[in-house]
PDB file of C-alpha atoms and ligand atoms in Angstrom:
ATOM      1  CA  UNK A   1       0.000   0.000   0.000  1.00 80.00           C
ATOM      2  CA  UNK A   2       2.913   2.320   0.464  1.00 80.00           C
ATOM      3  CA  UNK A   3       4.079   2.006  -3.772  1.00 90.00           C
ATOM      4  CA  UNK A   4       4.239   5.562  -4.804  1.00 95.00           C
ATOM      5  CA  UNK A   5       1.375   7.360  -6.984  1.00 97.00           C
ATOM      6  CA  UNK A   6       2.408  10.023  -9.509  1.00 97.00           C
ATOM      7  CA  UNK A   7      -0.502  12.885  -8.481  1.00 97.00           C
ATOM      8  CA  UNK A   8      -1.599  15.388 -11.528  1.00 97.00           C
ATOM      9  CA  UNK A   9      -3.299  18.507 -11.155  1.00 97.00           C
ATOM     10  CA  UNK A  10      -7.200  18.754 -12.552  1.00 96.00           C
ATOM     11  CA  UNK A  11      -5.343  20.498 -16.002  1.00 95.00           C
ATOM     12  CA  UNK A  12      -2.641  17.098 -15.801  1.00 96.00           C
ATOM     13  CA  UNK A  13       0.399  19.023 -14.386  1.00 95.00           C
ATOM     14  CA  UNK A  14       2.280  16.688 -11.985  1.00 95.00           C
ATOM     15  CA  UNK A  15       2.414  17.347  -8.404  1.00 95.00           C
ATOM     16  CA  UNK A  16       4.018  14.808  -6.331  1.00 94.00           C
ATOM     17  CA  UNK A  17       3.711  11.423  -5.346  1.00 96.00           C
ATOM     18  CA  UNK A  18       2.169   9.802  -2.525  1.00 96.00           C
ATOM     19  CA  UNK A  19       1.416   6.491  -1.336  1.00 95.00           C
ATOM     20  CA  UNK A  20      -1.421   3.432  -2.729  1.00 93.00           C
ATOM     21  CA  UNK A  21      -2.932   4.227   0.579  1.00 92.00           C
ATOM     22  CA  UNK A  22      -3.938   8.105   0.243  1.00 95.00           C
ATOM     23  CA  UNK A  23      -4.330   7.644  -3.408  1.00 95.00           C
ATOM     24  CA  UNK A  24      -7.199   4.828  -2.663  1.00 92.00           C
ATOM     25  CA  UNK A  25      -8.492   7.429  -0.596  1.00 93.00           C
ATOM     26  CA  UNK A  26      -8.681  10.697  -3.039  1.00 96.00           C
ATOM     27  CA  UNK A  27     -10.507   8.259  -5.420  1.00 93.00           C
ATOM     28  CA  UNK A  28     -12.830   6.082  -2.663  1.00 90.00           C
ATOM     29  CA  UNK A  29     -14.140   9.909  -2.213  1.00 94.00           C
ATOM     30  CA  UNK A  30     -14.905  11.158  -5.524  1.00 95.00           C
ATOM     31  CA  UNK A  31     -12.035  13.799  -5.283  1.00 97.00           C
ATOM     32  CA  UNK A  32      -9.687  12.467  -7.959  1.00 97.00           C
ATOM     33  CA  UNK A  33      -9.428   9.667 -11.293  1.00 96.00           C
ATOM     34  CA  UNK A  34      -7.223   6.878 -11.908  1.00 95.00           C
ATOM     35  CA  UNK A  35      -5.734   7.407 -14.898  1.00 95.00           C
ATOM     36  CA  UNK A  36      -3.205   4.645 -15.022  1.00 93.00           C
ATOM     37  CA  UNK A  37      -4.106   1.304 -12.997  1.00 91.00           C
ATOM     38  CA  UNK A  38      -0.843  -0.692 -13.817  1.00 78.00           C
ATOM     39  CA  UNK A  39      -0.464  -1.878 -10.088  1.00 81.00           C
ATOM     40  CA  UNK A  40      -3.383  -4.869 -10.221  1.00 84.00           C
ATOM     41  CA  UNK A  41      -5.910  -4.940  -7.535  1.00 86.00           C
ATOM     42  CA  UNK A  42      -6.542  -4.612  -3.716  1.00 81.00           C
ATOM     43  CA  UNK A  43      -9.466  -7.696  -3.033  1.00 81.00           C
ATOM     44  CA  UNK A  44     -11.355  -7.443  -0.257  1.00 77.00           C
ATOM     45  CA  UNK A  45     -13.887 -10.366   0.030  1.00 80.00           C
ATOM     46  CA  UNK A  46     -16.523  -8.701  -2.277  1.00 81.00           C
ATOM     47  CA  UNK A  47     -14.324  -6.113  -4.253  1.00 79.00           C
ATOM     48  CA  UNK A  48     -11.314  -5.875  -6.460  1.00 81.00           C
ATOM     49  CA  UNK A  49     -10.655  -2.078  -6.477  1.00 81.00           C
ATOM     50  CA  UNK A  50      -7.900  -1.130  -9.105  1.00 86.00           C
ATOM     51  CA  UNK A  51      -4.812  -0.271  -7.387  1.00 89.00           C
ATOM     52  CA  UNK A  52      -3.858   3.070  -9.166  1.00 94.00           C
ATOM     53  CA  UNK A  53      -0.073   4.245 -10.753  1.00 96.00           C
ATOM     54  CA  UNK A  54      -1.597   8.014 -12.151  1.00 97.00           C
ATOM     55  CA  UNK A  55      -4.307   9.421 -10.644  1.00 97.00           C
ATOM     56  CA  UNK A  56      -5.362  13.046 -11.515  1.00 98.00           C
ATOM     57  CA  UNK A  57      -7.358  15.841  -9.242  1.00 98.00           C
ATOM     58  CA  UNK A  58     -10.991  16.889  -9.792  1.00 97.00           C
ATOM     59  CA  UNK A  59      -9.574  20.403  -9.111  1.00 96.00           C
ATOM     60  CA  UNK A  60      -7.077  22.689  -9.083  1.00 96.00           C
ATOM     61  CA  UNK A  61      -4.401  22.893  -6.754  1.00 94.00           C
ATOM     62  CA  UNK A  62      -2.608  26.263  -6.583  1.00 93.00           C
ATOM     63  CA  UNK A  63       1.519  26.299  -5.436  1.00 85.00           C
ATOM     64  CA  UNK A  64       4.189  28.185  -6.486  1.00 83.00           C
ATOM     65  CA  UNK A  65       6.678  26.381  -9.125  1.00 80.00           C
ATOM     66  CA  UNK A  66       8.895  24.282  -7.442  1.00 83.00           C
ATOM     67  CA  UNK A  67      12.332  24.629  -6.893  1.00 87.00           C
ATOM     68  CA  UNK A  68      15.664  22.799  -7.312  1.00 89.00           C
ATOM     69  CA  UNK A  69      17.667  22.534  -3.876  1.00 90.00           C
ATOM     70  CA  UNK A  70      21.026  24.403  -4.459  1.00 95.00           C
ATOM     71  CA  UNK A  71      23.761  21.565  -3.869  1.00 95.00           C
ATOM     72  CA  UNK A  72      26.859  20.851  -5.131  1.00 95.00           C
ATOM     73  CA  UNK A  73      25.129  18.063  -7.182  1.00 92.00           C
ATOM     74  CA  UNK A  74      22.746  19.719  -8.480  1.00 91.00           C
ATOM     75  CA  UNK A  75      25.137  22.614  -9.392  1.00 95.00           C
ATOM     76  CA  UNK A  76      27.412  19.829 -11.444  1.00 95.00           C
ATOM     77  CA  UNK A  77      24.084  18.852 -13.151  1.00 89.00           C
ATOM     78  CA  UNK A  78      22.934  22.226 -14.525  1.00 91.00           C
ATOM     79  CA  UNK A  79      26.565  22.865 -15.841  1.00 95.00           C
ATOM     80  CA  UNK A  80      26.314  19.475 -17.559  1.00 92.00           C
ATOM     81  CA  UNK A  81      29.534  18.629 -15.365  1.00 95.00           C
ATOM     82  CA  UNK A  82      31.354  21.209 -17.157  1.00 97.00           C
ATOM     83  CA  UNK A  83      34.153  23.786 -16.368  1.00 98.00           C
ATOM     84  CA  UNK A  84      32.617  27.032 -16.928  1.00 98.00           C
ATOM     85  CA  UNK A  85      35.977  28.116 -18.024  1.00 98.00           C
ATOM     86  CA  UNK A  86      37.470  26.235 -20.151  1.00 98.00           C
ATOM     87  CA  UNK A  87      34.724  23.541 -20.928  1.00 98.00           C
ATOM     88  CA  UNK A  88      36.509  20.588 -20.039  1.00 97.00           C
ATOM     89  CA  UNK A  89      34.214  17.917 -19.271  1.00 96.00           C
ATOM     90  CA  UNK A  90      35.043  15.880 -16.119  1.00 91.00           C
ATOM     91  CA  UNK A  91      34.161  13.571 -13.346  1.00 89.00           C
ATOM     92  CA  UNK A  92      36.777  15.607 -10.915  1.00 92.00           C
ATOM     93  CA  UNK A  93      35.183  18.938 -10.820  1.00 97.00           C
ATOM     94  CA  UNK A  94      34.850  21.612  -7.836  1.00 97.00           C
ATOM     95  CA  UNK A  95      32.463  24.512  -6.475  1.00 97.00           C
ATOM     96  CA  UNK A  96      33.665  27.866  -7.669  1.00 97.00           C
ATOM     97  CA  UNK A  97      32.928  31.415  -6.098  1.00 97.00           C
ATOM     98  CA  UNK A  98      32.611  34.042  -8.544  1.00 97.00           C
ATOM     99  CA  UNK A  99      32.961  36.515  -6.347  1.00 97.00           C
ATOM    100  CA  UNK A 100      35.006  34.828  -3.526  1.00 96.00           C
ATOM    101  CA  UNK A 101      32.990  33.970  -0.048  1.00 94.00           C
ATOM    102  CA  UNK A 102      36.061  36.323   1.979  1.00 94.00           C
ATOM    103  CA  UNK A 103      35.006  39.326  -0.729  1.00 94.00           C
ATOM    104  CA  UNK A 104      31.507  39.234   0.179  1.00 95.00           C
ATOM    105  CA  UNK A 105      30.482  36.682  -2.207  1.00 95.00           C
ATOM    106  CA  UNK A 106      27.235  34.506  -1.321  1.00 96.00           C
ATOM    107  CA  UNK A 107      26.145  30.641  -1.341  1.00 96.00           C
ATOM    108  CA  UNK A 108      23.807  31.380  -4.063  1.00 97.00           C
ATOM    109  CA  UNK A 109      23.029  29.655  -8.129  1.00 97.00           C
ATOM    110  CA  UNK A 110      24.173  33.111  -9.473  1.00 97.00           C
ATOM    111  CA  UNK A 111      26.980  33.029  -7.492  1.00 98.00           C
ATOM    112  CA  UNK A 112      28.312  29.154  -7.948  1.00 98.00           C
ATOM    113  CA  UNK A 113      29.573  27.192 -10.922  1.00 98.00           C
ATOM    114  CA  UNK A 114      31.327  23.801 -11.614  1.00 98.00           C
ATOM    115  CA  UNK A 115      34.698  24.591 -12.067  1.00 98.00           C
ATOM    116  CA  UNK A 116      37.645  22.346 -13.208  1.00 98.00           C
ATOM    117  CA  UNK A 117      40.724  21.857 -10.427  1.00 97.00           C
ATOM    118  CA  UNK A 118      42.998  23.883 -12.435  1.00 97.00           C
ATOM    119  CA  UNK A 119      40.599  26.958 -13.661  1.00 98.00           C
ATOM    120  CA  UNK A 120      39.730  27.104  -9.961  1.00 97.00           C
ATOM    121  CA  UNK A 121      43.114  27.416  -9.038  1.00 97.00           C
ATOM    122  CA  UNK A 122      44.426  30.051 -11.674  1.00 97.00           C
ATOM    123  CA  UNK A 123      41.219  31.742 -10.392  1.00 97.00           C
ATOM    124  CA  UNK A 124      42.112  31.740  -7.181  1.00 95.00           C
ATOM    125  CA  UNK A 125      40.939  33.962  -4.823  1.00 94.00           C
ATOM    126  CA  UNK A 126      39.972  36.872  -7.172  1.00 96.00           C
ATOM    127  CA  UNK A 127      36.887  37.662  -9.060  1.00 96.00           C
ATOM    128  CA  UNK A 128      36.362  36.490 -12.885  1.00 96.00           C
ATOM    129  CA  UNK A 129      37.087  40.217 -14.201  1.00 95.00           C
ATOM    130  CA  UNK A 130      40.315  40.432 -11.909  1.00 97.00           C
ATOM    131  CA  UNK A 131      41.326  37.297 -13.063  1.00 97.00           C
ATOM    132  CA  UNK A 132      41.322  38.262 -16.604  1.00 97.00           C
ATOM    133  CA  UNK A 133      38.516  34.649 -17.191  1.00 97.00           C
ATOM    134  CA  UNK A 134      35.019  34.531 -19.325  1.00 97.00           C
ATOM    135  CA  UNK A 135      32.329  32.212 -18.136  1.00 97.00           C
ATOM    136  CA  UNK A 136      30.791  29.864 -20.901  1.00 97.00           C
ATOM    137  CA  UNK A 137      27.035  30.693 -19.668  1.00 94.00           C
ATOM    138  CA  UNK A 138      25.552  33.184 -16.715  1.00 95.00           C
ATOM    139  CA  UNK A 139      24.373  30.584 -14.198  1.00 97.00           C
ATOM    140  CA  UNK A 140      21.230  31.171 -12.765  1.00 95.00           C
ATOM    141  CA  UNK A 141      18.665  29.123 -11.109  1.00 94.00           C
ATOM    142  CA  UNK A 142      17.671  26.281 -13.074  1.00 89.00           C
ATOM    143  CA  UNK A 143      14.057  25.977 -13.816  1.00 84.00           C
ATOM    144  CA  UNK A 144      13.042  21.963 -13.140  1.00 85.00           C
ATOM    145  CA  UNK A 145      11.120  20.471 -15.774  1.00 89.00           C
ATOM    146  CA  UNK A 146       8.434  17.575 -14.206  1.00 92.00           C
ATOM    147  CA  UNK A 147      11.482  15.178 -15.763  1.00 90.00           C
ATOM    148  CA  UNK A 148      14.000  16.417 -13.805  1.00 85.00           C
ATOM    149  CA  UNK A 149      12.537  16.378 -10.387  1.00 87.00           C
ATOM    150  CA  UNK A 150      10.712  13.352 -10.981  1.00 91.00           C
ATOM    151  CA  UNK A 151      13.573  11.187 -12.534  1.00 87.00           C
ATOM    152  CA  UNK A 152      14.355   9.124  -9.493  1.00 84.00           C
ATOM    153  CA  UNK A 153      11.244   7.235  -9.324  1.00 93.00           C
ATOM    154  CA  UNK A 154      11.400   7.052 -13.315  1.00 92.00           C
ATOM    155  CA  UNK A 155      13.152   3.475 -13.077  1.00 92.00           C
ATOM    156  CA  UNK A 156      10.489   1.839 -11.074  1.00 93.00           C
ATOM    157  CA  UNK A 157       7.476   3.544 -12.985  1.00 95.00           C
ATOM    158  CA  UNK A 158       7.626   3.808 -16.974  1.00 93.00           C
ATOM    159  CA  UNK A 159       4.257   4.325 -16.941  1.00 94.00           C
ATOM    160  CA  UNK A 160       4.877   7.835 -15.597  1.00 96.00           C
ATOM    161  CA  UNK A 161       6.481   8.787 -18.657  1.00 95.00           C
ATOM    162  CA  UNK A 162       3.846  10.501 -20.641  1.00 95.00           C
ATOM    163  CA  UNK A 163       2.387  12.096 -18.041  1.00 96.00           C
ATOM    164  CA  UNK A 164       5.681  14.512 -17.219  1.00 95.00           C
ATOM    165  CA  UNK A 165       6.514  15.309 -20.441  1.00 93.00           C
ATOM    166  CA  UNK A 166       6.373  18.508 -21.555  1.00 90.00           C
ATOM    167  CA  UNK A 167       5.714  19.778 -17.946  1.00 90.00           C
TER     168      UNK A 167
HETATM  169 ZN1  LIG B   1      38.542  24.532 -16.546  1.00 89.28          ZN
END
């Protein structure tokens, strides 16, 4: 009862996932659809009730667009585990400050990029214009796609598939 159920919004945006047990639930009172069973059935002595996979809300839920924690993985994944230097592309990559943390500089996705160990080190402490550098891309704050922050539960649930793309 606990296998996770991709939720959708009433217009089919994804919205989390939460367990066979509060999914039954939503449905047993009218407030949302299965949409994919995929998962067989719960039998009770007189009933087989479909055990859903996608279920989607009979309404609306309004929250603001989620975000991406800021960690050092997820700072190697938006640079595509690139130098933002020089563009090498490696497993051995570090955290640079573009303006340095003792100059003021903040833990922040405009202020962090995936460096490689020798850019970060001709770097040094100074900022990119002092040390005479270009950055391949301004980093900002990436902007998750229903893929991306649903990808870890992709493996377990094809079936899921359609339903974030595009999102
Ligand atoms: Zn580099």
């Amino acid at each position: 009862m606990n296998e996770p159920v991709l939720v959708l919004n009433a217009n089919y945006e994804p919205l989390h996932v939460c367990s066979t047990r509060r999914a039954l639930g939503l449905l047993v009172a009218g407030k949302a659809e299965m949409l994919v069973n995929g998962r067989g059935y719960v039998r009770t002595v007189r009933l087989a009730i479909p055990r859903p996979s996608v279920i989607r809300l009979g309404y609306m839920v309004k929250r603001p667009r989620p975000r991406v924690r800021l960690t050092k993985r997820e700072i190697f994944r938006r640079d595509n585990y690139t130098c933002q230097y020089c563009g090498a592309r490696l497993m051995r990559l570090t955290i640079d400050h573009l303006v340095p943390r003792h100059r003021g500089g903040d833990h922040s996705w405009a202020n962090l990029v995936a460096a490689c160990p020798s850019c970060n080190l001709r770097k040094g402490g100074r900022t990119v214009q002092e040390a005479h550098m270009s950055l391949l891309r301004l980093p900002r704050e990436p902007a998750p796609s229903a893929l991306y922050l649903f990808a870890p539960h992709l493996n377990d649930n094809t079936a899921w598939q359609p339903y974030l793309q595009g999102w």
